[in-house]
Amino acid sequence: MTALDPTVYAKLLRTNSASLSTLLLKRGLKNTAVRGVQPLTSAGKPMIGPAVTVRYIPAREDIDGSTYSSDPSNQQRKAIDTIPDGHVLVFDCRSLAEVAGIGAMLARRLVYRGAAGLVLDGGVRDTADIAQLGLPTYCMGPAAPANLVAHHASDMNQPIACGGVAVYPDDIIFGDSEAVIVIPREYVDDIAEEAVAMEEQEEFLKLEIESGKSTLGVYPPNQETLERYEAWRQARLLKSSIIAS
């Protein structure tokens, strides 16, 4: 697994899921927002990190008994015990909201390992407990039944589906209060750079609309608006350099 460059991480902190979705769409990637998941608690700063993946298949009674939880071959436990610092654990729960994909005890291990967050298209048990851990968690809602009721962890760090989106190991996962976005690793450097520029331009465009201008010619910006934006940007850069000196 490859850690995310700190410079890229810092840039992604300055953007949001809507902007990232737009930038991915410009590259022809339409299906990037994980469907059906919400943050378990109010999102603070964005959740950002490379994906570690786990796939659940339907449980089978002769395999997924009470002893399977402690079986060394359990891929869920392997992923939780080995996830690198700063990574996001992503589960393919087959969109079963009524069964928990994880609970508070295992979530504590993720906190100890330094995981950046958790995403699953399924339920979560012990939600009040997990909420107090401070681990960013995106799920389909509370669910009391344990994962062995319906799930068998068949493999880890293989391509999976989560909320109808393909997730490959080492994809970059971005979550905020609005959505979880999957960014292919090969695009993340360029997208992070463009996202910062996009946020800056949109800050100006909001000021334009708030000043009474029509959205026509402002959003999207025509050449005249772009010229005003460039003048505004240069003035702000000059002001920043004066303050810095």
C-alpha positions in Angstrom: 0.0 0.0 0.0 1.2 3.5 -0.8 0.8 6.5 1.6 -0.8 9.6 0.2 1.7 12.5 -0.4 1.2 15.1 2.4 1.1 17.9 -0.2 -1.7 16.2 -2.1 -3.5 15.5 1.2 -3.3 19.2 2.2 -4.8 20.2 -1.2 -7.6 17.8 -0.9 -8.4 19.2 2.6 -9.3 22.5 0.9 -12.0 21.0 -1.4 -15.2 19.1 -1.2 -17.0 16.1 -2.7 -19.0 18.2 -5.2 -15.9 19.7 -6.7 -14.1 16.3 -6.9 -17.2 14.7 -8.5 -17.2 17.5 -11.2 -13.4 17.1 -11.9 -13.8 13.3 -12.2 -16.8 13.8 -14.5 -14.6 16.0 -16.8 -12.3 12.9 -17.1 -15.3 10.7 -18.1 -15.7 9.1 -14.7 -19.4 9.3 -13.9 -19.8 6.7 -11.2 -17.6 7.9 -8.3 -20.0 8.8 -5.4 -20.8 5.8 -3.1 -24.5 5.5 -2.9 -26.6 5.0 0.2 -24.0 5.9 2.9 -24.0 8.8 5.4 -21.5 9.9 8.0 -22.3 8.3 11.4 -21.6 11.6 13.1 -21.3 15.2 11.8 -18.3 15.3 9.6 -15.5 17.7 10.6 -12.5 17.8 8.3 -12.8 15.5 5.2 -11.9 11.9 5.5 -9.0 11.2 3.1 -6.8 8.2 2.5 -5.9 5.2 0.3 -8.4 2.3 0.2 -7.9 -1.0 1.9 -10.7 -3.2 0.7 -12.7 -6.2 2.1 -15.3 -8.1 0.3 -18.2 -9.8 2.0 -20.1 -12.7 0.3 -23.2 -14.4 1.8 -22.5 -16.3 5.0 -22.8 -20.1 5.0 -23.7 -21.9 8.2 -21.0 -24.7 8.0 -18.3 -22.1 7.7 -19.4 -18.9 9.5 -20.1 -20.3 13.0 -19.1 -18.5 16.2 -15.5 -19.6 16.0 -14.9 -17.9 12.6 -14.5 -14.6 14.3 -11.2 -15.7 15.8 -10.0 -17.8 12.8 -6.6 -16.6 11.5 -8.0 -16.9 8.0 -10.7 -14.3 8.7 -10.1 -11.6 6.1 -12.0 -9.0 8.0 -9.7 -9.4 11.0 -6.6 -9.5 8.8 -7.5 -6.2 7.2 -8.3 -4.6 10.6 -5.1 -5.8 12.2 -2.8 -4.8 9.3 -4.3 -1.6 7.9 -1.6 1.0 7.4 -1.7 4.4 9.1 -3.8 6.9 7.2 -5.7 4.4 5.1 -9.5 4.0 4.8 -11.1 0.6 5.2 -13.8 0.0 2.6 -16.2 -2.9 2.9 -18.4 -4.5 0.2 -21.5 -5.4 2.2 -23.7 -6.0 -0.8 -25.8 -3.0 0.4 -27.3 -5.0 3.3 -28.3 -2.2 5.6 -30.0 -4.5 8.1 -26.8 -6.3 9.1 -23.7 -4.8 10.8 -20.5 -5.0 8.9 -18.5 -4.0 11.9 -18.9 -3.0 15.6 -17.2 -0.9 18.2 -14.6 -3.4 19.4 -13.1 -3.8 15.9 -13.5 -0.1 15.3 -11.2 0.5 18.3 -8.5 -1.5 16.7 -8.8 0.7 13.6 -8.3 3.8 15.8 -5.2 2.2 17.3 -3.8 1.4 13.9 -4.3 5.0 12.8 -6.9 4.4 10.2 -8.2 7.5 8.4 -11.8 6.2 8.3 -14.3 3.5 7.5 -16.8 3.1 4.6 -19.3 0.3 4.2 -22.5 -0.1 2.2 -24.1 -1.8 5.1 -25.1 -1.3 8.7 -23.0 -0.6 11.8 -23.6 -1.9 15.3 -22.7 -0.1 18.6 -23.2 3.2 16.8 -23.2 5.4 19.9 -19.9 3.8 21.0 -18.3 4.2 17.6 -19.4 7.8 17.4 -17.4 8.6 20.5 -14.3 7.1 19.1 -13.8 9.9 16.6 -13.3 7.4 13.7 -14.9 8.9 10.5 -17.5 6.2 9.6 -19.8 6.2 6.6 -22.5 3.6 6.5 -26.1 2.9 5.7 -27.3 3.3 9.3 -27.5 1.4 12.6 -27.9 -2.4 12.6 -27.8 -4.7 15.6 -27.3 -8.2 14.0 -23.6 -9.1 13.8 -21.8 -9.6 10.5 -21.8 -13.4 10.8 -25.6 -13.4 10.4 -25.2 -12.6 6.7 -21.5 -12.0 5.8 -18.4 -14.0 5.1 -15.2 -12.0 4.5 -14.0 -13.7 1.4 -10.9 -11.6 0.5 -9.1 -8.3 1.1 -7.2 -5.9 -1.1 -9.1 -6.9 -4.2 -11.4 -4.8 -6.4 -14.8 -4.5 -4.7 -18.1 -2.8 -5.2 -19.3 -0.4 -2.5 -22.5 1.5 -2.9 -22.5 0.7 -6.6 -19.0 2.1 -7.2 -15.9 0.1 -8.1 -13.2 0.5 -5.5 -9.7 -0.7 -6.2 -7.0 -1.1 -3.5 -5.0 2.2 -3.2 -7.8 4.3 -4.7 -8.1 7.5 -2.8 -11.2 7.8 -0.7 -12.6 11.2 0.1 -15.6 11.7 2.5 -17.3 14.9 3.7 -20.8 15.7 5.0 -22.2 15.3 1.6 -20.7 12.2 0.0 -17.9 9.7 -0.3 -16.0 10.0 -3.5 -13.6 7.4 -5.0 -10.6 8.9 -6.8 -8.5 6.6 -8.9 -4.9 6.9 -7.7 -3.6 7.9 -11.2 -5.7 11.0 -11.2 -5.3 12.3 -7.6 -2.3 14.6 -8.1 -3.8 16.5 -11.0 -7.3 16.6 -9.4 -6.0 17.9 -6.1 -4.2 20.7 -7.9 -7.3 21.5 -10.0 -9.6 21.4 -7.0 -7.6 24.1 -5.2 -7.9 26.4 -8.3 -11.5 25.5 -8.7 -12.4 26.4 -5.0 -10.6 29.7 -5.4 -12.5 30.6 -8.6 -15.8 29.6 -7.1 -15.1 31.8 -4.1 -14.9 34.7 -6.6 -18.0 33.6 -8.5 -20.0 33.5 -5.3 -19.0 37.1 -4.6 -20.1 38.0 -8.2 -23.5 36.5 -7.7 -23.9 38.0 -4.2 -23.1 41.4 -5.7 -26.3 41.1 -7.8 -24.9 39.8 -11.1 -26.9 37.3 -13.1 -25.7 33.8 -13.2 -25.5 34.0 -17.0 -22.0 34.8 -17.9 -20.9 34.2 -14.3 -21.6 30.5 -13.8 -20.1 29.2 -15.9 -17.8 32.2 -16.3 -17.5 33.9 -19.7 -14.3 35.7 -20.8 -15.3 39.0 -19.2 -15.9 37.2 -15.9 -12.6 35.3 -16.2 -10.7 38.6 -16.7 -12.3 40.1 -13.5 -11.4 36.9 -11.7 -7.8 37.1 -12.8 -7.6 40.7 -11.6 -9.2 39.7 -8.3 -6.8 36.8 -7.9 -3.7 38.9 -8.6 -4.8 41.6 -6.2 -5.3 38.9 -3.5 -1.8 37.5 -4.2 -0.3 40.9 -3.9 -2.1 41.6 -0.6 -0.9 38.2 0.7 2.7 38.9 -0.3 2.6 42.4 1.4 1.3 40.8 4.6 3.9 38.1 4.5 6.7 40.6 4.1 
